[in-house]
C-alpha cells in the first residue's frame, strides 16, 4: 500500500521560518568550513540575517515591541561585527595573516 | 497562494541561494557580495510586509555600513582557498533542516498579519526609554573597547 500524499499550501509564516532556518544552517556550515577570519565574519553576518528573518512573526503580536527588538538586534550586531573587523585587522598586524590556524589562543593574549 | 506569499517565497529563496553562494565561492570578495545580496533580499521581505523603518535600518546600517566595510576587508584579504566543505557536517545539517522544515510545513499555518500603526516606530524612544539607553551605553562600551584594542595594537 502506498500512502496517499496530501499537499497543502505552505503559509507565509512557514516560508519565513524555513528560509531563516536554511540561512542559519548554511551560515553554520560556512563558519565550520572557514579557513580565514573574513569568511568567519561573513558567516556571522549571515547568522544575523537569519535572526532578522525570524523576528518578522513577532510583529503580529506587538509592532512597537518588535520594532524595539529589531533595533536592538541591528545595532548590537553591527557593533559586534565592527569590533570583530577591528580584531581581524589587529590579528593581521601581529601575526601577519588572518588564517584560522593563527588564532591559537583567545582573550587578552591575542 | 496569493501574490504576496509568492513574492515572499521568491525573495526568501533568493536569500537562501545567495547564502549558498557564500558557502560555495572560494573568493572572499564574492562571498561578501553574496552576503550583501542575501541581506538586501531579507530587507526586501520586510518591505513586502510594509515595515519600512526596519528596511531602512538593515539596508543603510547593516548592508550600507557594516556590509561595505566587510566587502572592503574581503577585497583586501582576497584568498582563493581550496573549497573544503566537510560532508560529515553537511549530512547532519541537511537532516536537521529536513526534520524542522517538515514540521514547519505541516504544523505551522496562517499568514503573517501585521496591523500597520504609523506611530509605532516613533513611540519606541518613549515606551522603551531604558532599553534604548542601555543599547546606546552598550554600543559606546563596545566602540571604546575596539578603540582600546586598536591603540594597544599600535603600541
GROMACS .gro file of C-alpha atoms in nm:
model
  265
    1UNK     CA    1   0.000   0.000   0.000
    2UNK     CA    2   0.142   0.335  -0.099
    3UNK     CA    3   0.033   0.602   0.146
    4UNK     CA    4  -0.156   0.882  -0.014
    5UNK     CA    5   0.040   1.204  -0.002
    6UNK     CA    6  -0.154   1.514   0.080
    7UNK     CA    7  -0.022   1.859  -0.005
    8UNK     CA    8  -0.138   2.183   0.143
    9UNK     CA    9  -0.026   2.534   0.081
   10UNK     CA   10   0.268   2.646   0.288
   11UNK     CA   11   0.193   2.958   0.487
   12UNK     CA   12   0.384   3.287   0.492
   13UNK     CA   13   0.498   3.203   0.843
   14UNK     CA   14   0.629   2.866   0.728
   15UNK     CA   15   0.817   3.025   0.436
   16UNK     CA   16   0.983   3.288   0.653
   17UNK     CA   17   1.080   3.042   0.928
   18UNK     CA   18   1.207   2.781   0.679
   19UNK     CA   19   1.420   3.041   0.497
   20UNK     CA   20   1.553   3.166   0.829
   21UNK     CA   21   1.647   2.812   0.932
   22UNK     CA   22   1.810   2.742   0.594
   23UNK     CA   23   2.022   3.060   0.608
   24UNK     CA   24   2.122   2.988   0.968
   25UNK     CA   25   2.233   2.631   0.887
   26UNK     CA   26   2.422   2.746   0.575
   27UNK     CA   27   2.596   3.009   0.791
   28UNK     CA   28   2.690   2.737   1.042
   29UNK     CA   29   2.842   2.519   0.770
   30UNK     CA   30   3.027   2.823   0.630
   31UNK     CA   31   3.167   2.901   0.975
   32UNK     CA   32   3.275   2.541   1.030
   33UNK     CA   33   3.448   2.519   0.692
   34UNK     CA   34   3.605   2.867   0.709
   35UNK     CA   35   3.980   2.884   0.655
   36UNK     CA   36   4.021   3.253   0.735
   37UNK     CA   37   3.862   3.507   0.965
   38UNK     CA   38   3.698   3.711   0.687
   39UNK     CA   39   3.487   3.410   0.587
   40UNK     CA   40   3.402   3.364   0.955
   41UNK     CA   41   3.291   3.730   0.971
   42UNK     CA   42   3.072   3.686   0.662
   43UNK     CA   43   2.914   3.373   0.811
   44UNK     CA   44   2.836   3.567   1.130
   45UNK     CA   45   2.661   3.836   0.926
   46UNK     CA   46   2.455   3.564   0.758
   47UNK     CA   47   2.357   3.431   1.102
   48UNK     CA   48   2.235   3.776   1.196
   49UNK     CA   49   2.041   3.784   0.868
   50UNK     CA   50   1.864   3.465   0.975
   51UNK     CA   51   1.782   3.631   1.307
   52UNK     CA   52   1.633   3.931   1.123
   53UNK     CA   53   1.404   3.698   0.929
   54UNK     CA   54   1.292   3.516   1.242
   55UNK     CA   55   1.189   3.846   1.404
   56UNK     CA   56   0.917   3.907   1.142
   57UNK     CA   57   0.647   3.689   1.315
   58UNK     CA   58   0.696   3.897   1.631
   59UNK     CA   59   0.536   4.192   1.450
   60UNK     CA   60   0.200   4.012   1.459
   61UNK     CA   61   0.198   4.025   1.840
   62UNK     CA   62   0.318   4.378   1.914
   63UNK     CA   63   0.451   4.609   1.645
   64UNK     CA   64   0.624   4.850   1.885
   65UNK     CA   65   0.793   4.571   2.081
   66UNK     CA   66   0.901   4.403   1.759
   67UNK     CA   67   1.047   4.730   1.628
   68UNK     CA   68   1.239   4.762   1.955
   69UNK     CA   69   1.376   4.409   1.926
   70UNK     CA   70   1.472   4.474   1.563
   71UNK     CA   71   1.652   4.798   1.650
   72UNK     CA   72   1.835   4.624   1.935
   73UNK     CA   73   1.941   4.333   1.714
   74UNK     CA   74   2.053   4.553   1.424
   75UNK     CA   75   2.259   4.792   1.635
   76UNK     CA   76   2.417   4.536   1.869
   77UNK     CA   77   2.506   4.301   1.581
   78UNK     CA   78   2.652   4.589   1.381
   79UNK     CA   79   2.865   4.698   1.677
   80UNK     CA   80   2.977   4.342   1.736
   81UNK     CA   81   3.076   4.298   1.373
   82UNK     CA   82   3.270   4.626   1.371
   83UNK     CA   83   3.463   4.512   1.681
   84UNK     CA   84   3.533   4.182   1.504
   85UNK     CA   85   3.663   4.370   1.196
   86UNK     CA   86   3.895   4.566   1.428
   87UNK     CA   87   4.015   4.240   1.582
   88UNK     CA   88   4.079   4.088   1.237
   89UNK     CA   89   4.295   4.386   1.132
   90UNK     CA   90   4.487   4.371   1.462
   91UNK     CA   91   4.543   3.999   1.421
   92UNK     CA   92   4.686   4.062   1.075
   93UNK     CA   93   4.924   4.324   1.217
   94UNK     CA   94   5.050   4.094   1.488
   95UNK     CA   95   5.050   3.754   1.322
   96UNK     CA   96   5.094   3.859   0.958
   97UNK     CA   97   4.790   3.667   0.843
   98UNK     CA   98   4.425   3.605   0.916
   99UNK     CA   99   4.413   3.229   0.876
  100UNK     CA  100   4.214   3.036   1.135
  101UNK     CA  101   4.528   2.841   1.234
  102UNK     CA  102   4.692   3.164   1.353
  103UNK     CA  103   4.426   3.206   1.623
  104UNK     CA  104   4.584   2.968   1.869
  105UNK     CA  105   4.470   3.140   2.188
  106UNK     CA  106   4.191   3.375   2.280
  107UNK     CA  107   4.134   3.657   2.523
  108UNK     CA  108   4.389   3.921   2.616
  109UNK     CA  109   4.691   3.729   2.491
  110UNK     CA  110   4.560   3.759   2.133
  111UNK     CA  111  -0.112   3.104  -0.285
  112UNK     CA  112  -0.161   3.479  -0.328
  113UNK     CA  113   0.081   3.726  -0.486
  114UNK     CA  114   0.228   3.845  -0.155
  115UNK     CA  115   0.307   3.489  -0.044
  116UNK     CA  116   0.464   3.415  -0.383
  117UNK     CA  117   0.678   3.728  -0.356
  118UNK     CA  118   0.788   3.637  -0.004
  119UNK     CA  119   0.871   3.284  -0.121
  120UNK     CA  120   1.073   3.418  -0.418
  121UNK     CA  121   1.267   3.668  -0.205
  122UNK     CA  122   1.334   3.408   0.066
  123UNK     CA  123   1.455   3.160  -0.197
  124UNK     CA  124   1.680   3.429  -0.345
  125UNK     CA  125   1.828   3.495   0.002
  126UNK     CA  126   1.890   3.122   0.053
  127UNK     CA  127   2.054   3.090  -0.292
  128UNK     CA  128   2.281   3.388  -0.216
  129UNK     CA  129   2.372   3.220   0.116
  130UNK     CA  130   2.462   2.902  -0.071
  131UNK     CA  131   2.682   3.125  -0.291
  132UNK     CA  132   2.865   3.242   0.022
  133UNK     CA  133   2.927   2.880   0.115
  134UNK     CA  134   3.043   2.763  -0.227
  135UNK     CA  135   3.251   3.051  -0.361
  136UNK     CA  136   3.625   3.033  -0.300
  137UNK     CA  137   3.688   3.408  -0.316
  138UNK     CA  138   3.624   3.616  -0.003
  139UNK     CA  139   3.529   3.919  -0.213
  140UNK     CA  140   3.250   3.735  -0.392
  141UNK     CA  141   3.140   3.578  -0.063
  142UNK     CA  142   3.096   3.928   0.084
  143UNK     CA  143   2.900   4.037  -0.224
  144UNK     CA  144   2.673   3.732  -0.198
  145UNK     CA  145   2.622   3.812   0.170
  146UNK     CA  146   2.518   4.168   0.079
  147UNK     CA  147   2.271   4.031  -0.177
  148UNK     CA  148   2.125   3.795   0.086
  149UNK     CA  149   2.085   4.081   0.334
  150UNK     CA  150   1.913   4.304   0.076
  151UNK     CA  151   1.676   4.015  -0.003
  152UNK     CA  152   1.596   3.982   0.367
  153UNK     CA  153   1.529   4.357   0.381
  154UNK     CA  154   1.301   4.315   0.079
  155UNK     CA  155   1.095   4.057   0.274
  156UNK     CA  156   1.044   4.326   0.539
  157UNK     CA  157   0.942   4.566   0.261
  158UNK     CA  158   0.670   4.323   0.148
  159UNK     CA  159   0.523   4.344   0.499
  160UNK     CA  160   0.544   4.727   0.477
  161UNK     CA  161   0.789   4.750   0.769
  162UNK     CA  162   0.982   5.038   0.615
  163UNK     CA  163   1.184   5.153   0.921
  164UNK     CA  164   1.343   4.807   0.951
  165UNK     CA  165   1.417   4.806   0.576
  166UNK     CA  166   1.597   5.138   0.612
  167UNK     CA  167   1.792   5.016   0.917
  168UNK     CA  168   1.900   4.691   0.751
  169UNK     CA  169   1.991   4.846   0.416
  170UNK     CA  170   2.163   5.159   0.548
  171UNK     CA  171   2.332   5.026   0.861
  172UNK     CA  172   2.380   4.653   0.810
  173UNK     CA  173   2.443   4.646   0.435
  174UNK     CA  174   2.545   5.009   0.381
  175UNK     CA  175   2.789   5.045   0.668
  176UNK     CA  176   2.896   4.707   0.805
  177UNK     CA  177   2.847   4.526   0.473
  178UNK     CA  178   3.059   4.771   0.277
  179UNK     CA  179   3.338   4.753   0.539
  180UNK     CA  180   3.318   4.373   0.514
  181UNK     CA  181   3.340   4.391   0.133
  182UNK     CA  182   3.642   4.621   0.165
  183UNK     CA  183   3.812   4.386   0.415
  184UNK     CA  184   3.727   4.088   0.194
  185UNK     CA  185   3.873   4.267  -0.110
  186UNK     CA  186   4.192   4.329   0.089
  187UNK     CA  187   4.225   3.972   0.212
  188UNK     CA  188   4.107   3.811  -0.108
  189UNK     CA  189   4.209   3.448  -0.074
  190UNK     CA  190   4.114   3.173  -0.313
  191UNK     CA  191   4.147   2.893  -0.064
  192UNK     CA  192   4.064   2.542  -0.176
  193UNK     CA  193   3.697   2.478  -0.110
  194UNK     CA  194   3.660   2.213   0.156
  195UNK     CA  195   3.313   2.163   0.295
  196UNK     CA  196   3.318   1.868   0.530
  197UNK     CA  197   3.047   1.618   0.431
  198UNK     CA  198   3.039   1.492   0.789
  199UNK     CA  199   2.897   1.831   0.888
  200UNK     CA  200   2.673   1.876   0.584
  201UNK     CA  201   2.487   1.548   0.643
  202UNK     CA  202   2.355   1.633   0.994
  203UNK     CA  203   2.276   1.988   0.883
  204UNK     CA  204   2.063   1.858   0.594
  205UNK     CA  205   1.898   1.612   0.834
  206UNK     CA  206   1.813   1.883   1.087
  207UNK     CA  207   1.682   2.108   0.810
  208UNK     CA  208   1.467   1.826   0.670
  209UNK     CA  209   1.311   1.742   1.005
  210UNK     CA  210   1.240   2.102   1.110
  211UNK     CA  211   1.119   2.206   0.762
  212UNK     CA  212   0.881   1.905   0.760
  213UNK     CA  213   0.721   2.021   1.083
  214UNK     CA  214   0.712   2.383   0.964
  215UNK     CA  215   0.533   2.264   0.650
  216UNK     CA  216   0.276   2.051   0.829
  217UNK     CA  217   0.223   2.229   1.160
  218UNK     CA  218   0.283   2.599   1.101
  219UNK     CA  219  -0.016   2.762   0.943
  220UNK     CA  220  -0.154   3.110   0.897
  221UNK     CA  221  -0.036   3.421   0.723
  222UNK     CA  222   0.157   3.697   0.892
  223UNK     CA  223  -0.092   3.972   0.959
  224UNK     CA  224   0.070   4.295   1.071
  225UNK     CA  225  -0.159   4.576   1.177
  226UNK     CA  226   0.004   4.894   1.048
  227UNK     CA  227   0.049   5.168   1.302
  228UNK     CA  228   0.242   5.471   1.177
  229UNK     CA  229   0.329   5.582   1.530
  230UNK     CA  230   0.482   5.251   1.640
  231UNK     CA  231   0.839   5.326   1.540
  232UNK     CA  232   0.826   5.679   1.681
  233UNK     CA  233   0.697   5.552   2.017
  234UNK     CA  234   0.999   5.326   2.076
  235UNK     CA  235   1.202   5.603   2.235
  236UNK     CA  236   0.929   5.680   2.488
  237UNK     CA  237   0.789   5.330   2.552
  238UNK     CA  238   1.129   5.164   2.576
  239UNK     CA  239   1.342   5.453   2.701
  240UNK     CA  240   1.564   5.247   2.929
  241UNK     CA  241   1.614   4.977   2.665
  242UNK     CA  242   1.735   5.241   2.417
  243UNK     CA  243   1.952   5.398   2.689
  244UNK     CA  244   2.113   5.063   2.767
  245UNK     CA  245   2.159   4.998   2.393
  246UNK     CA  246   2.345   5.326   2.346
  247UNK     CA  247   2.557   5.251   2.657
  248UNK     CA  248   2.639   4.905   2.524
  249UNK     CA  249   2.739   5.043   2.184
  250UNK     CA  250   2.962   5.311   2.340
  251UNK     CA  251   3.127   5.043   2.556
  252UNK     CA  252   3.185   4.818   2.254
  253UNK     CA  253   3.329   5.102   2.047
  254UNK     CA  254   3.555   5.211   2.336
  255UNK     CA  255   3.682   4.855   2.370
  256UNK     CA  256   3.752   4.849   1.994
  257UNK     CA  257   3.944   5.177   2.017
  258UNK     CA  258   4.137   5.044   2.318
  259UNK     CA  259   4.221   4.729   2.122
  260UNK     CA  260   4.337   4.938   1.825
  261UNK     CA  261   4.559   5.157   2.046
  262UNK     CA  262   4.710   4.852   2.212
  263UNK     CA  263   4.771   4.700   1.871
  264UNK     CA  264   4.965   5.006   1.755
  265UNK     CA  265   5.197   5.013   2.057
   0.00000   0.00000   0.00000
